[in-house]
PDB file of C-alpha atoms and ligand atoms in Angstrom:
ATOM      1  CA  UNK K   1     -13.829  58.488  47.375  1.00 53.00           C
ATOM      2  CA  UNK K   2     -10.970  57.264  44.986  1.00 88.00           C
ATOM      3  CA  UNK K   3     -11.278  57.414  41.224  1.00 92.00           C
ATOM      4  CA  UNK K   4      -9.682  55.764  38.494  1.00 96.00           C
ATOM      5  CA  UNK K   5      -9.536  56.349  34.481  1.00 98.00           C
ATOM      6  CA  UNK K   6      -8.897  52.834  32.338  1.00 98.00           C
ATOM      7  CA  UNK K   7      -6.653  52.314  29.382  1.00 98.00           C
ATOM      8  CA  UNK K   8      -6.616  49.733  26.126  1.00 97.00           C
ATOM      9  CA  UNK K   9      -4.848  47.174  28.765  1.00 98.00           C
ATOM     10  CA  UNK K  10      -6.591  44.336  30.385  1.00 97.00           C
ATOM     11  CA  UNK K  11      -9.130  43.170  27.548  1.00 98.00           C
ATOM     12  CA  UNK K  12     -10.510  41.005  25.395  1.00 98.00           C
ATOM     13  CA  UNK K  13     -11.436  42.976  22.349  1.00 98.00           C
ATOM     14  CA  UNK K  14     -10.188  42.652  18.783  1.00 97.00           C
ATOM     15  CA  UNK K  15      -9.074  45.200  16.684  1.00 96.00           C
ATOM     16  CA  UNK K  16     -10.124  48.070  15.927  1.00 96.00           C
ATOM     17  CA  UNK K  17     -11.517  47.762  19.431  1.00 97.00           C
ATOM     18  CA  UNK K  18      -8.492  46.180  20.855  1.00 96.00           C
ATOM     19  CA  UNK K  19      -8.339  45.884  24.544  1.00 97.00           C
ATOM     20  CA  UNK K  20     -10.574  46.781  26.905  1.00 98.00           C
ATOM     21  CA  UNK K  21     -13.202  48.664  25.188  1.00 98.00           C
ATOM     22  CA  UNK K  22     -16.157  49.384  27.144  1.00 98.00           C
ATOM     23  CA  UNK K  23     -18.614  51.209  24.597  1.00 97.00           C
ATOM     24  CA  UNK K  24     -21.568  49.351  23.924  1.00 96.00           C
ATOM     25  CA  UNK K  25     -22.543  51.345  20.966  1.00 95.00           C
ATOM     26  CA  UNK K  26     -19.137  51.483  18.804  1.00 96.00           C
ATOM     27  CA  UNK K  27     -19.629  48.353  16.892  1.00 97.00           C
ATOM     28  CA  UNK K  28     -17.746  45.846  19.031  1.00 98.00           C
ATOM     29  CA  UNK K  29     -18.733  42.670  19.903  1.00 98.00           C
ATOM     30  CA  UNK K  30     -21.569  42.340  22.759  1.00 98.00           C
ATOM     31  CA  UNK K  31     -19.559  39.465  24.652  1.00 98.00           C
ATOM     32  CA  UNK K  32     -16.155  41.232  24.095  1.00 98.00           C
ATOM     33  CA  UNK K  33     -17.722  44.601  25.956  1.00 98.00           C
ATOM     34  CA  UNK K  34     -19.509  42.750  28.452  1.00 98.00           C
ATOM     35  CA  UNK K  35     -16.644  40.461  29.570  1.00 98.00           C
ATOM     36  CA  UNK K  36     -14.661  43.953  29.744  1.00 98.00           C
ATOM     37  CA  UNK K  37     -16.883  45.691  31.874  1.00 98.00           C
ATOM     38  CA  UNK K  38     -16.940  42.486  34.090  1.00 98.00           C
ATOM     39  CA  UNK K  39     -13.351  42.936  34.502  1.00 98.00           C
ATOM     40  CA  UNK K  40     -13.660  46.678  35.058  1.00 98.00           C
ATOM     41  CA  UNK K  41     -16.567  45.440  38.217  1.00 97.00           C
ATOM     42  CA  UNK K  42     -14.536  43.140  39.404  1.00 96.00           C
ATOM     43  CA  UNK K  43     -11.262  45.590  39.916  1.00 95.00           C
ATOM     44  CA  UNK K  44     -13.661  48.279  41.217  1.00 95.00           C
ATOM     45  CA  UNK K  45     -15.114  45.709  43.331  1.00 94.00           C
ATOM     46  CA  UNK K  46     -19.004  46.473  42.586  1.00 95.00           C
ATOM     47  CA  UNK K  47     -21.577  47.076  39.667  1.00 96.00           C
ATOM     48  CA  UNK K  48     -20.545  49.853  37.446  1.00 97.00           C
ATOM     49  CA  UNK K  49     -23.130  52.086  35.452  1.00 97.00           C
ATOM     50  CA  UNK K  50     -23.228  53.385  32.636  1.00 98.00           C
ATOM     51  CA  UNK K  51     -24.896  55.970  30.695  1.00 97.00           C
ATOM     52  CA  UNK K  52     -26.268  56.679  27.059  1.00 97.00           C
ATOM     53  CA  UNK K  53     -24.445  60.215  26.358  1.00 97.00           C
ATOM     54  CA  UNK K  54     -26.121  62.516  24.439  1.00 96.00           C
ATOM     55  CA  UNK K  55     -23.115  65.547  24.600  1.00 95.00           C
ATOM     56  CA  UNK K  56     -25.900  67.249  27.104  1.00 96.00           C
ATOM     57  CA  UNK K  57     -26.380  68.557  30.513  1.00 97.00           C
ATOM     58  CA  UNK K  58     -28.555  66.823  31.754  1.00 98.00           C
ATOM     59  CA  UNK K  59     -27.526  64.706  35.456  1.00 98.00           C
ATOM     60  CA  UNK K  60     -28.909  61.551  36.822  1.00 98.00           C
ATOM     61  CA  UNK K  61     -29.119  60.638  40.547  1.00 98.00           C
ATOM     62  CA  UNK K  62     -27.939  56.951  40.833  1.00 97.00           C
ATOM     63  CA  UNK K  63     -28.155  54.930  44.054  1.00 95.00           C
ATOM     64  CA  UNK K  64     -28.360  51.525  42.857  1.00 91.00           C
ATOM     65  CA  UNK K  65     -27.792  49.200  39.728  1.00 89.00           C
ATOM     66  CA  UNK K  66     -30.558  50.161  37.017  1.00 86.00           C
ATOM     67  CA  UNK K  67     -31.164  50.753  33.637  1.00 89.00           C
ATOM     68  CA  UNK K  68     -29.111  52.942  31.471  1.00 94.00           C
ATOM     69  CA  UNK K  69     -30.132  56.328  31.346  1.00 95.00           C
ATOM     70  CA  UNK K  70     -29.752  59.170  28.771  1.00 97.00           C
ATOM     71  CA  UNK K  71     -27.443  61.455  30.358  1.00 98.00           C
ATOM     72  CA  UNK K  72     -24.497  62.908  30.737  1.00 98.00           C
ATOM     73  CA  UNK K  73     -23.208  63.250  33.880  1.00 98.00           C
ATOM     74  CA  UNK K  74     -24.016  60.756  36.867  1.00 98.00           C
ATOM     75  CA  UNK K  75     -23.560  61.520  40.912  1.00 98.00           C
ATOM     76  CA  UNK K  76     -24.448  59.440  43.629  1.00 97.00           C
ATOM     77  CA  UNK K  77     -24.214  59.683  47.357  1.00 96.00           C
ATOM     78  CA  UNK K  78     -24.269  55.595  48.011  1.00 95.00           C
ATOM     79  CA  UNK K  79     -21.423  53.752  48.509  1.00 94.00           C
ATOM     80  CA  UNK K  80     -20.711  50.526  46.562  1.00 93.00           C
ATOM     81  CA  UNK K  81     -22.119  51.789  43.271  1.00 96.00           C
ATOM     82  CA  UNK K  82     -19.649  52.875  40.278  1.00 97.00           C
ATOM     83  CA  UNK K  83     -20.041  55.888  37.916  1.00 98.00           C
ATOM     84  CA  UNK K  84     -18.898  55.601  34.886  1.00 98.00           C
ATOM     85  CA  UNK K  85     -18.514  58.080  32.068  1.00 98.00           C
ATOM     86  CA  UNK K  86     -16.980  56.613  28.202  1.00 98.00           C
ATOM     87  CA  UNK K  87     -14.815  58.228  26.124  1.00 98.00           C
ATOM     88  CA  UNK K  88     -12.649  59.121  23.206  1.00 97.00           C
ATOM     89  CA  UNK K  89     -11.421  62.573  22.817  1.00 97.00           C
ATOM     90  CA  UNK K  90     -13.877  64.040  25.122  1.00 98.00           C
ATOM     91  CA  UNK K  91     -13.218  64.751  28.593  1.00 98.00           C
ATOM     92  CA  UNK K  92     -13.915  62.618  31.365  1.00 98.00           C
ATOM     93  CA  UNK K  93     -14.499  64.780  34.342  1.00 98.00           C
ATOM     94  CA  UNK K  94     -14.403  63.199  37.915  1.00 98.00           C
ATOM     95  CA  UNK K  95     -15.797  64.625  41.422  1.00 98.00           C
ATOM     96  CA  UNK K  96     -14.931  63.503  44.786  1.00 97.00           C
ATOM     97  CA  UNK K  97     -16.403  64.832  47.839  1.00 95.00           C
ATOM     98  CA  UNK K  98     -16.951  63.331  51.472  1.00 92.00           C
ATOM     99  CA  UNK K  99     -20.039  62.032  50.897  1.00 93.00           C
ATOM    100  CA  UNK K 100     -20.962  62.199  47.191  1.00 97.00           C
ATOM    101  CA  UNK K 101     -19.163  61.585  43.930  1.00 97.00           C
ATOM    102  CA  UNK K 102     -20.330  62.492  40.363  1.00 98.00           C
ATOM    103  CA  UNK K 103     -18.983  61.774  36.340  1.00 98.00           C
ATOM    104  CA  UNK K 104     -19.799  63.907  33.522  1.00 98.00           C
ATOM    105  CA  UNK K 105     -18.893  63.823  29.792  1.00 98.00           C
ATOM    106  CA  UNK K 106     -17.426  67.188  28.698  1.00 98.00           C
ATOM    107  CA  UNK K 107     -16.878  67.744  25.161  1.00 97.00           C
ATOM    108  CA  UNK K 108     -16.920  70.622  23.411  1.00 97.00           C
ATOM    109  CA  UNK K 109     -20.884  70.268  23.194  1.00 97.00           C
ATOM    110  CA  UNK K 110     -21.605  69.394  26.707  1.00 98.00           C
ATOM    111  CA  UNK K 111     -19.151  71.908  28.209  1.00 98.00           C
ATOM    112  CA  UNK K 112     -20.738  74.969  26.217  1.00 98.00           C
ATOM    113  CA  UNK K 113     -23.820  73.561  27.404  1.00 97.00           C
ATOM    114  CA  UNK K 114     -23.158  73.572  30.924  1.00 98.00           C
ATOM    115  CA  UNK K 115     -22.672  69.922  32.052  1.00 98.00           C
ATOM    116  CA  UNK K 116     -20.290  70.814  34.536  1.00 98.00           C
ATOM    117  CA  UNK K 117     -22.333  73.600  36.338  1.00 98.00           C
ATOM    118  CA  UNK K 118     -25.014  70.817  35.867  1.00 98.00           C
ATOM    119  CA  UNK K 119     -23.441  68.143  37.952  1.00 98.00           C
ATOM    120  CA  UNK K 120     -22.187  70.742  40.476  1.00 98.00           C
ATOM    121  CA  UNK K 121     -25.490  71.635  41.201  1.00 98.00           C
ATOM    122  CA  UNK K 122     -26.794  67.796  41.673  1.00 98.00           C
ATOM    123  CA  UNK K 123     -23.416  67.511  44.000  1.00 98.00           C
ATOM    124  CA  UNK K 124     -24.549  70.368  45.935  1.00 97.00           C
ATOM    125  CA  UNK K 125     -27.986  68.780  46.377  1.00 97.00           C
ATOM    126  CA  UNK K 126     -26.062  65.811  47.497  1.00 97.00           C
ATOM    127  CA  UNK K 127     -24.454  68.183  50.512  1.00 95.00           C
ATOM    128  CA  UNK K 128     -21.279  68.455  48.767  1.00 96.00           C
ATOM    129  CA  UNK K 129     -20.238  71.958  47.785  1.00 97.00           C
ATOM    130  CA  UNK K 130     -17.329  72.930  45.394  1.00 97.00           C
ATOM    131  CA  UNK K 131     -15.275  74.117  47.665  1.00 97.00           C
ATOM    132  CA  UNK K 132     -14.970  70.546  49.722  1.00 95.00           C
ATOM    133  CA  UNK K 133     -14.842  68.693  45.953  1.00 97.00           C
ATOM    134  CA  UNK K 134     -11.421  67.209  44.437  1.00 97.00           C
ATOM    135  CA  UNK K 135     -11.639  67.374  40.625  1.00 98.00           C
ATOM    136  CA  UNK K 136      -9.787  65.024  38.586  1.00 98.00           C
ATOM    137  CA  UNK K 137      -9.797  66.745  34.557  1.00 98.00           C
ATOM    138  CA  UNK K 138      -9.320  63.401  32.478  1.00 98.00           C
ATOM    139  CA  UNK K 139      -7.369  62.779  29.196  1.00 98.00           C
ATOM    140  CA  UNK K 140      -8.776  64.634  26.644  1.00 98.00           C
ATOM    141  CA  UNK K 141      -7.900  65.574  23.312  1.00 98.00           C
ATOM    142  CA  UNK K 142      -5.200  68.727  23.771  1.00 98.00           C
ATOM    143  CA  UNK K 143      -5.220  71.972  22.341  1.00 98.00           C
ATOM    144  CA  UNK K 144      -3.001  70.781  20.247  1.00 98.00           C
ATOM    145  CA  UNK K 145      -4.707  68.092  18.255  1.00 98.00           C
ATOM    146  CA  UNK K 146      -7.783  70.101  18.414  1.00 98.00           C
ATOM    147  CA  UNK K 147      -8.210  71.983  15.747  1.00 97.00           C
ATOM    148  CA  UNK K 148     -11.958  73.837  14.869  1.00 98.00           C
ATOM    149  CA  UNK K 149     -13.134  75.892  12.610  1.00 98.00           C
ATOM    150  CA  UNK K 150     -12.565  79.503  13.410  1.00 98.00           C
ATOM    151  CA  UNK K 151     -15.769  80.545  13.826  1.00 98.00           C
ATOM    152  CA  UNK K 152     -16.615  77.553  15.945  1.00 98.00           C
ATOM    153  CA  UNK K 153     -13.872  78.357  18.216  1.00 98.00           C
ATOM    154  CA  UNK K 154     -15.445  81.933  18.189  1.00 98.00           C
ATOM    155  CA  UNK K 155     -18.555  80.503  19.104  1.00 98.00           C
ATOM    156  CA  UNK K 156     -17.439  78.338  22.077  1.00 98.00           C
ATOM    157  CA  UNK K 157     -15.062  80.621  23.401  1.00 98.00           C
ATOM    158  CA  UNK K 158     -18.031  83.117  23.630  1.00 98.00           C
ATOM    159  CA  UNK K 159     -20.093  80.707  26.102  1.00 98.00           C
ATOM    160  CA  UNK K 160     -16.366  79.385  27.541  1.00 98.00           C
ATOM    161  CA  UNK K 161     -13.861  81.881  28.150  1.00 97.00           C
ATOM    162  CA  UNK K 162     -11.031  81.052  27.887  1.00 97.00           C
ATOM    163  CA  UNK K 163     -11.519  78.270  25.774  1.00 98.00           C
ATOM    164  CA  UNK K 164      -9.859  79.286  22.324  1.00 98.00           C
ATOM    165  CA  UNK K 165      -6.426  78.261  21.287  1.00 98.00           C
ATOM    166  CA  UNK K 166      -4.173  77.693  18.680  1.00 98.00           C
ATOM    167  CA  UNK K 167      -3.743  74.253  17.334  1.00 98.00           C
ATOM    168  CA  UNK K 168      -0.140  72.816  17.093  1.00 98.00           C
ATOM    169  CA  UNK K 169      -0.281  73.671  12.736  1.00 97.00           C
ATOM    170  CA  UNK K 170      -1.287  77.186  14.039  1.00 98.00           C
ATOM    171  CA  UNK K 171      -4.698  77.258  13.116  1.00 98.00           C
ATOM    172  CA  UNK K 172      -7.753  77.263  15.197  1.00 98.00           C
ATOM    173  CA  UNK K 173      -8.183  74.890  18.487  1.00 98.00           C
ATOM    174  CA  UNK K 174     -10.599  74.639  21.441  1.00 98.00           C
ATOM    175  CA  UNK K 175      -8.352  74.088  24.838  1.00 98.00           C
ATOM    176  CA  UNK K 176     -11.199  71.264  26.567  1.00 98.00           C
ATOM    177  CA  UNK K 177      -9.249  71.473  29.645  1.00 98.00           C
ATOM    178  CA  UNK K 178      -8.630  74.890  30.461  1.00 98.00           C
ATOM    179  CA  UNK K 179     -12.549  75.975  28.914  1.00 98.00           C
ATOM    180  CA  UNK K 180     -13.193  73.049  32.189  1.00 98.00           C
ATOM    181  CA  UNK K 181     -11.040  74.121  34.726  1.00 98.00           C
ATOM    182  CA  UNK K 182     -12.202  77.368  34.189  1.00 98.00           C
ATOM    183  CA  UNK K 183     -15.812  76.464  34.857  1.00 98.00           C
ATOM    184  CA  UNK K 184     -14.617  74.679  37.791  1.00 98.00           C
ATOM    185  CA  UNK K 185     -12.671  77.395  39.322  1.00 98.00           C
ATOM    186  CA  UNK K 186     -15.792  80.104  38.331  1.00 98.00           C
ATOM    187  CA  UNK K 187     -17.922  77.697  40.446  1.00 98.00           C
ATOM    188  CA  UNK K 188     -15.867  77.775  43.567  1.00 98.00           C
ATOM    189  CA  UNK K 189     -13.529  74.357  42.747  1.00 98.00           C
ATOM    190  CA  UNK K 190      -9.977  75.119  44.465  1.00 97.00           C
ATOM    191  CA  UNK K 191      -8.547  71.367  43.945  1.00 98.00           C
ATOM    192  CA  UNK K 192      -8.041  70.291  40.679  1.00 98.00           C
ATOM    193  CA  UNK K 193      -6.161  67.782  38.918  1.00 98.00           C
ATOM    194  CA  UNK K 194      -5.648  67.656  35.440  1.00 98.00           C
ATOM    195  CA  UNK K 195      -4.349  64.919  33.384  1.00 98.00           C
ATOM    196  CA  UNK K 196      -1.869  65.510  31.089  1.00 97.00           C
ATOM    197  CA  UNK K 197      -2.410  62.716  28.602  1.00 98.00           C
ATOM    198  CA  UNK K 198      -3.851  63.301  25.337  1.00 98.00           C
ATOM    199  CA  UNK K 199      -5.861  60.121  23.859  1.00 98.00           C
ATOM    200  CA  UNK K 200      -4.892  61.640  20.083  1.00 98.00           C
ATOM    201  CA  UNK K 201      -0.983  61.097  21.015  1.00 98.00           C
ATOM    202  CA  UNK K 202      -1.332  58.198  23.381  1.00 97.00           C
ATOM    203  CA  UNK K 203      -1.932  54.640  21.863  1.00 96.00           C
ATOM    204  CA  UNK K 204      -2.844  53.439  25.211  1.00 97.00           C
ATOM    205  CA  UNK K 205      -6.090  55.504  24.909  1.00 98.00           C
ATOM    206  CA  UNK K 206      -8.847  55.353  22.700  1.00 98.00           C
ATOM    207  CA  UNK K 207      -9.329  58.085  20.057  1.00 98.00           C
ATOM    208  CA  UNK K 208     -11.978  58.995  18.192  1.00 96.00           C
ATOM    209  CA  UNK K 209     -10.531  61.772  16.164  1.00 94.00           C
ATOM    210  CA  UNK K 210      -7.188  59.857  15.559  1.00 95.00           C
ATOM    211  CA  UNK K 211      -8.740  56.583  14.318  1.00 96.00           C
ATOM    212  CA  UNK K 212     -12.811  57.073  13.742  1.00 94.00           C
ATOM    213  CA  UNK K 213     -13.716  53.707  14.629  1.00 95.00           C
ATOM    214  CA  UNK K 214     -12.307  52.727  17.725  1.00 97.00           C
ATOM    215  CA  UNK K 215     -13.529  52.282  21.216  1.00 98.00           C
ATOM    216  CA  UNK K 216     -14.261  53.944  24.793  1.00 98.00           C
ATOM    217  CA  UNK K 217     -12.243  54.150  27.747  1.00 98.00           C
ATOM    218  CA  UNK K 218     -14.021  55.706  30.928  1.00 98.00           C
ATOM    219  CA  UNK K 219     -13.767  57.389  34.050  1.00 98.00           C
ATOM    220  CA  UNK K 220     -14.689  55.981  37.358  1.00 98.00           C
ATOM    221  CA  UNK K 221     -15.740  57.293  40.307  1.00 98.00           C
ATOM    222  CA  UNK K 222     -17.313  55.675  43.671  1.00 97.00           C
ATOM    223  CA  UNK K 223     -17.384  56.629  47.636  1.00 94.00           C
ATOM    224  CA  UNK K 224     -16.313  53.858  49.325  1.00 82.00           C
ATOM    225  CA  UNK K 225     -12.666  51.860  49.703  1.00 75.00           C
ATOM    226  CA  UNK K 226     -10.088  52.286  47.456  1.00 70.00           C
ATOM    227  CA  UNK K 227      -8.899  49.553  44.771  1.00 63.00           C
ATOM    228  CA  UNK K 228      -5.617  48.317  44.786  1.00 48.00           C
TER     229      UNK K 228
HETATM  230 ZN1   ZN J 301      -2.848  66.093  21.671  1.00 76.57          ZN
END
């Protein structure tokens, strides 16, 4: 049930896409992003899908190659199928259990709106429960580069405890990870990883609040061997 989070390296892009941006819906060239995501198949070793995210909650059941669908969060209990969730500040959350594996997108929207809760519950109706899930927290924009209004951090903190911060200039912030692993731990997750890497500080990584236009990077997850 591995899982793997890509970078800028290993594609064809251009600037201000450079590398291997896989968003199909940031302005980059159609043959550049599909002869990306052919390299990102052909590490994983199967199709990859994708999804149109709409900072929702809502979860799709995939078990085979298809069309794109609106959503936010993917799981699957069929091996040789990729999930992949895109992004650029926002959090890509992965979940591995014995015999079913989700993504979800978890930005500030979709984690107030419940996306994580969302795709535990479609896990569950997979037969995997939270307490047999590992949990791999993405990069994501840090507390520190995140700052918010203060009554948007308020707001958020309100429907995600422990979610409010302080930004690195003191002001405002919204902590994505810790709002997540909170939600994870409320729902009965024990094993969690979190990744330290910002996207905002890391030029490896794609970041939307650091450069605007820019691409995606994604999470990955699939049941099934491991890549080397
Ligand atoms: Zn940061």
């Amino acid at each position: 049930m591995p899982v793997l989070v890509t970078s800028r390296a290993g594609g064809v892009s251009a600037p201000p896409f450079g590398g291997l941006n896989l968003g199909d819906h940031v302005g980059d060239a159609a043959a550049s992003v599909e002869e990306n995501r052919r390299r990102l198949a052909a590490r994983v070793g199967m199709p990859v899908r994708y999804m149109r995210q709409v900072h929702g909650r809502h979860v799709v059941v995939a078990r085979e190659p298809g069309p794109v669908p609106e959503a936010d969060a993917m799981v699957t209990d069929v091996a040789g199928l990729a999930l992949a969730v895109m992004v650029a500040d926002c959090a890509p959350v992965l979940f591995e259990g014995p015999t079913a594996v989700g993504v979800a997108h978890a930005g500030r929207v979709g984690m107030a709106e419940g996306v994580i809760a969302a795709t535990l519950a479609a896990l569950k109706e997979l037969g995997a429960t939270p307490e047999e899930l590992a949990v791999t927290v993405g990069p994501c924009v840090c507390a520190g580069c995140y700052e918010v209004p203060a009554p948007l951090r308020a707001e958020v903190e309100r429907r995600v405890p422990g979610s409010a911060a302080t930004s690195r200039e003191g002001t405002a912030a919204i902590d994505l990870r810790a709002g997540i692993v909170g939600q994870l731990t409320t729902a009965g997750v024990a094993n969690i990883i979190v990744s330290p890497r910002c996207p905002a500080e890391n030029a490896e990584l794609y970041s939307y609040r650091r450069d605007g236009r820019t691409g995606r990077f994604a999470g990955v997850a699939w049941l099934g061997p491991a890549t080397p």
